[in-house]
Amino acid sequence: MFAVSFVPRTTSCRLISATSLFLPAVLHDASTTTSTCSFPRISEDNGMAAPGHNGGSYEEALAALSSLRMKRNHADNSEKGDRFEILFDYLKILELEEEDMLNMKVIHVAGTKGKGSTCAFTESILRNYGFRTGLLTSPHLISVRERFRLDRQVSLTFVDISEDKFLGYFWWCYNRLKVDVAILEVGLGGRLDSTNSVRKPVVCGVSPLGYDHMEILGDTLGKIAGEKAGIFKLGVPAFTVPQPDEAMRLLEEKASQLNVNLQVVQPLTARHLSVSLASTWLQQVGKLEVPSLTQKCILPEKFIKGLATASLQGRGQVVSDQFIESQTSGDLVFYLDGAHTPESMEVCAKWFSSAVKRDNQSESSEHLLSGSSESSHDQFSGEENCHQILLFNCMSVRDPTMLLPHLRNTCSNYGVHFKKALFVPNMSVYHKVGTAANLPEDDPQVDLSWQLTLQKVWESLAQSEIGEEDGESSGNSEVYTSLPMAIKWLRDSVHESSSATRFQVLVTGSLHLVGDVLRLFRK
């Protein structure tokens, strides 16, 4: 789930710190919360510097934050939301009274797929209208400070808060269970998510729903939709996209009970949902005239610019390996997407297939325009010179027989076939918010039973495709004891290849895996 709150640049508001408002959600569930809001810029030039801190080091702060994480169980009636009510005790201790919370101009978004993209698009649109924004996302990919994005810059990169500011705000909040006002995205469910402590958002949204986190949200689409609809508030308008019948019935039922004007946005894309959310917010809070989406019209320039410049790390991201010297060896490019549901895996496969074909055609066109005497086959243009590799892992609560076939079959339908699949354990630790564990590059004691299960599923798909009946492995997959070992194999393979070979690696199945890859690149 995702929350976005915006205030005009000319508006002043009472706040103790930008970061402290993000922390009620983070303190409650450090692994899932995400949101966005807007507030005056906190910087040295406006007298709102971060408070000093008497706490411990950065690593000690991360350990303290991890200790506050509450494990979620099945969201059934027996739970009665008792732990969720703790949030309101936090708010009272932090001196954030009900009036303060009601003054937050929040956009709240729940969903199974595309909620992060919806939030990124919405934030970008409203920022282009001159509102100052903040963005809290989860899970973080490299550092927990990524979750706190203060007033995104035109350079298409978010400005993470500094380590010093994080420490100052964290220890100040931690010592008082203190939080301040800012940005909120709910990462899991909705009804009992920490961001649902916001009682009066301006508008709510529900992105596409599907089967995910069933061990927590329930084993039917109806149960899952019921949890997501928990963000609906009395009389607050809401938008969603076309949903499966069972899910839509629950959303409509909940909306009817709360007098919520629930509108369905066509077609099913995060862009259109974000446009609806931004339009409603601008009309109700910004008092700006924007075109109604019920009319066929061209979007305003600021909407177009916002949609065009929005980005979200680890979703449809392409990164070239800077450790490869392309003049003497081949090329190594990573395509990163944290897809982890059957539906998102299919979308990921379509994106990857079109991306590699577009990139290869672009290289070929540039080569031809340069007038080089080398044949196009020597510059990545031929399919035999471009090798697609899969780097995969997923959580053991997911069903690989629902994920890998969607990925493999969709890519195959678009003419993309993986030369090899690599399966690795994650370096990140799910229950901690710090950086990845300092694991050795090759740990012979690591448990690879889950990765071997993934490999077995992949090999069975390969064998069924080529009609092998003798049960022998087709040899197109491998399990590595660590991610660094897999990256080393990829780099060695590139160095051993000719300069005409391009390796295109799809990293997917887990945002934690994507974050681990990005972290290795930073090192």
mmCIF file of C-alpha atoms in Angstrom, residues 138-294:
data_model
loop_
_atom_site.group_PDB
_atom_site.id
_atom_site.type_symbol
_atom_site.label_atom_id
_atom_site.label_comp_id
_atom_site.label_asym_id
_atom_site.label_seq_id
_atom_site.Cartn_x
_atom_site.Cartn_y
_atom_site.Cartn_z
ATOM 1 C CA SER A 138 9.715 -0.609 0.800
ATOM 2 C CA PRO A 139 11.442 -2.884 0.816
ATOM 3 C CA HIS A 140 14.686 -0.981 0.450
ATOM 4 C CA LEU A 141 17.121 -2.519 -1.995
ATOM 5 C CA ILE A 142 20.469 -1.439 -0.568
ATOM 6 C CA SER A 143 20.097 0.850 2.455
ATOM 7 C CA VAL A 144 17.158 1.511 4.770
ATOM 8 C CA ARG A 145 17.683 5.221 4.088
ATOM 9 C CA GLU A 146 16.313 4.622 0.586
ATOM 10 C CA ARG A 147 12.864 4.446 2.146
ATOM 11 C CA PHE A 148 12.971 8.158 2.934
ATOM 12 C CA ARG A 149 13.043 10.257 -0.250
ATOM 13 C CA LEU A 150 12.748 13.982 0.341
ATOM 14 C CA ASP A 151 11.637 16.162 -2.564
ATOM 15 C CA ARG A 152 12.738 14.171 -5.598
ATOM 16 C CA GLN A 153 15.143 15.951 -7.899
ATOM 17 C CA VAL A 154 14.869 16.638 -11.651
ATOM 18 C CA SER A 155 17.919 14.425 -12.214
ATOM 19 C CA LEU A 156 15.607 11.394 -11.962
ATOM 20 C CA THR A 157 17.359 10.264 -8.792
ATOM 21 C CA PHE A 158 15.948 10.436 -5.329
ATOM 22 C CA VAL A 159 17.893 12.148 -2.601
ATOM 23 C CA ASP A 160 18.182 9.753 0.314
ATOM 24 C CA ILE A 161 18.476 11.415 3.683
ATOM 25 C CA SER A 162 22.064 11.526 4.925
ATOM 26 C CA GLU A 163 23.337 9.031 7.464
ATOM 27 C CA ASP A 164 23.807 11.799 10.035
ATOM 28 C CA LYS A 165 20.242 13.046 9.624
ATOM 29 C CA PHE A 166 18.914 9.510 9.803
ATOM 30 C CA LEU A 167 20.791 8.920 13.058
ATOM 31 C CA GLY A 168 19.637 12.204 14.539
ATOM 32 C CA TYR A 169 16.011 11.650 13.686
ATOM 33 C CA PHE A 170 16.000 7.943 14.503
ATOM 34 C CA TRP A 171 17.484 8.110 17.982
ATOM 35 C CA TRP A 172 15.378 11.133 18.821
ATOM 36 C CA CYS A 173 12.260 9.227 17.740
ATOM 37 C CA TYR A 174 13.373 5.900 19.143
ATOM 38 C CA ASN A 175 14.024 7.280 22.599
ATOM 39 C CA ARG A 176 10.487 8.723 22.682
ATOM 40 C CA LEU A 177 8.755 6.332 20.285
ATOM 41 C CA LYS A 178 8.550 9.532 18.200
ATOM 42 C CA VAL A 179 7.443 10.035 14.595
ATOM 43 C CA ASP A 180 6.611 13.071 12.487
ATOM 44 C CA VAL A 181 4.717 13.829 9.313
ATOM 45 C CA ALA A 182 5.751 12.750 5.861
ATOM 46 C CA ILE A 183 5.037 9.916 3.399
ATOM 47 C CA LEU A 184 3.388 6.508 3.808
ATOM 48 C CA GLU A 185 3.083 3.456 1.563
ATOM 49 C CA VAL A 186 1.631 0.265 2.971
ATOM 50 C CA GLY A 187 3.502 -2.743 1.731
ATOM 51 C CA LEU A 188 1.313 -5.579 2.990
ATOM 52 C CA GLY A 189 -2.448 -5.846 3.060
ATOM 53 C CA GLY A 190 -4.162 -2.688 4.188
ATOM 54 C CA ARG A 191 -6.608 -3.178 7.045
ATOM 55 C CA LEU A 192 -3.928 -3.842 9.654
ATOM 56 C CA ASP A 193 -1.047 -2.090 7.944
ATOM 57 C CA SER A 194 0.710 0.610 9.918
ATOM 58 C CA THR A 195 -0.077 3.292 7.351
ATOM 59 C CA ASN A 196 -3.773 2.733 7.944
ATOM 60 C CA SER A 197 -3.405 4.872 11.058
ATOM 61 C CA VAL A 198 -4.148 7.738 8.643
ATOM 62 C CA ARG A 199 -7.853 8.294 9.309
ATOM 63 C CA LYS A 200 -8.819 10.784 6.609
ATOM 64 C CA PRO A 201 -6.901 10.507 3.333
ATOM 65 C CA VAL A 202 -7.904 12.662 0.385
ATOM 66 C CA VAL A 203 -8.254 9.740 -2.003
ATOM 67 C CA CYS A 204 -7.533 6.004 -1.968
ATOM 68 C CA GLY A 205 -6.503 3.608 -4.704
ATOM 69 C CA VAL A 206 -6.327 -0.149 -5.185
ATOM 70 C CA SER A 207 -3.988 -1.491 -7.856
ATOM 71 C CA PRO A 208 -4.456 -4.929 -9.509
ATOM 72 C CA LEU A 209 -5.142 -7.696 -7.009
ATOM 73 C CA GLY A 210 -3.865 -11.239 -7.160
ATOM 74 C CA TYR A 211 -2.653 -14.137 -5.042
ATOM 75 C CA ASP A 212 0.265 -13.056 -2.883
ATOM 76 C CA HIS A 213 1.122 -13.253 0.827
ATOM 77 C CA MET A 214 -1.728 -15.728 1.173
ATOM 78 C CA GLU A 215 -0.274 -17.017 4.442
ATOM 79 C CA ILE A 216 -1.069 -13.574 5.884
ATOM 80 C CA LEU A 217 -3.926 -12.102 3.852
ATOM 81 C CA GLY A 218 -5.987 -15.200 3.166
ATOM 82 C CA ASP A 219 -6.257 -17.941 0.564
ATOM 83 C CA THR A 220 -8.978 -16.460 -1.661
ATOM 84 C CA LEU A 221 -9.204 -13.300 -3.725
ATOM 85 C CA GLY A 222 -12.202 -12.286 -1.647
ATOM 86 C CA LYS A 223 -10.225 -12.430 1.600
ATOM 87 C CA ILE A 224 -7.290 -10.612 0.019
ATOM 88 C CA ALA A 225 -9.559 -7.902 -1.395
ATOM 89 C CA GLY A 226 -11.178 -7.507 2.007
ATOM 90 C CA GLU A 227 -7.787 -6.747 3.556
ATOM 91 C CA LYS A 228 -6.903 -4.277 0.800
ATOM 92 C CA ALA A 229 -10.276 -2.540 1.071
ATOM 93 C CA GLY A 230 -9.477 -1.934 4.711
ATOM 94 C CA ILE A 231 -7.905 1.382 3.660
ATOM 95 C CA PHE A 232 -11.268 2.756 2.503
ATOM 96 C CA LYS A 233 -12.524 5.561 4.734
ATOM 97 C CA LEU A 234 -16.011 7.007 5.202
ATOM 98 C CA GLY A 235 -16.892 9.265 2.277
ATOM 99 C CA VAL A 236 -13.337 9.285 0.852
ATOM 100 C CA PRO A 237 -13.311 8.700 -2.942
ATOM 101 C CA ALA A 238 -11.401 5.705 -4.234
ATOM 102 C CA PHE A 239 -10.169 4.376 -7.565
ATOM 103 C CA THR A 240 -9.307 0.903 -8.699
ATOM 104 C CA VAL A 241 -8.643 -0.940 -11.945
ATOM 105 C CA PRO A 242 -10.556 -3.869 -13.463
ATOM 106 C CA GLN A 243 -10.338 -6.722 -10.962
ATOM 107 C CA PRO A 244 -11.367 -10.392 -10.937
ATOM 108 C CA ASP A 245 -15.081 -10.699 -10.160
ATOM 109 C CA GLU A 246 -14.589 -12.077 -6.661
ATOM 110 C CA ALA A 247 -12.207 -9.269 -5.717
ATOM 111 C CA MET A 248 -14.350 -6.555 -7.288
ATOM 112 C CA ARG A 249 -17.442 -7.696 -5.386
ATOM 113 C CA LEU A 250 -15.616 -7.304 -2.081
ATOM 114 C CA LEU A 251 -14.262 -3.878 -3.000
ATOM 115 C CA GLU A 252 -17.712 -2.674 -4.064
ATOM 116 C CA GLU A 253 -19.319 -4.098 -0.922
ATOM 117 C CA LYS A 254 -16.820 -2.347 1.339
ATOM 118 C CA ALA A 255 -17.166 0.896 -0.627
ATOM 119 C CA SER A 256 -20.956 0.771 -0.309
ATOM 120 C CA GLN A 257 -20.759 0.293 3.458
ATOM 121 C CA LEU A 258 -18.582 3.395 3.842
ATOM 122 C CA ASN A 259 -20.304 5.585 1.241
ATOM 123 C CA VAL A 260 -17.160 5.517 -0.873
ATOM 124 C CA ASN A 261 -17.448 6.612 -4.497
ATOM 125 C CA LEU A 262 -15.431 3.779 -6.033
ATOM 126 C CA GLN A 263 -14.553 4.321 -9.684
ATOM 127 C CA VAL A 264 -12.921 1.832 -12.036
ATOM 128 C CA VAL A 265 -10.139 3.213 -14.209
ATOM 129 C CA GLN A 266 -9.630 1.899 -17.744
ATOM 130 C CA PRO A 267 -7.384 0.435 -18.980
ATOM 131 C CA LEU A 268 -5.469 -1.620 -16.448
ATOM 132 C CA THR A 269 -2.225 0.327 -16.094
ATOM 133 C CA ALA A 270 -0.475 2.008 -13.201
ATOM 134 C CA ARG A 271 -0.258 5.175 -15.289
ATOM 135 C CA HIS A 272 -4.023 5.601 -15.563
ATOM 136 C CA LEU A 273 -4.599 4.823 -11.889
ATOM 137 C CA SER A 274 -1.953 7.383 -10.874
ATOM 138 C CA VAL A 275 -3.530 9.973 -13.187
ATOM 139 C CA SER A 276 -6.897 9.459 -11.456
ATOM 140 C CA LEU A 277 -5.367 9.783 -8.005
ATOM 141 C CA ALA A 278 -3.366 12.889 -8.925
ATOM 142 C CA SER A 279 -6.368 14.510 -10.633
ATOM 143 C CA THR A 280 -8.601 13.988 -7.611
ATOM 144 C CA TRP A 281 -5.973 15.319 -5.222
ATOM 145 C CA LEU A 282 -5.343 18.410 -7.366
ATOM 146 C CA GLN A 283 -9.054 19.173 -7.563
ATOM 147 C CA GLN A 284 -9.842 18.668 -3.882
ATOM 148 C CA VAL A 285 -6.670 19.973 -2.226
ATOM 149 C CA GLY A 286 -4.791 21.953 -4.830
ATOM 150 C CA LYS A 287 -7.988 23.617 -6.064
ATOM 151 C CA LEU A 288 -6.670 23.332 -9.614
ATOM 152 C CA GLU A 289 -8.754 22.711 -12.702
ATOM 153 C CA VAL A 290 -7.641 19.521 -14.403
ATOM 154 C CA PRO A 291 -9.396 17.568 -17.160
ATOM 155 C CA SER A 292 -11.867 14.932 -16.099
ATOM 156 C CA LEU A 293 -10.778 11.426 -16.972
ATOM 157 C CA THR A 294 -14.271 10.670 -18.151
#
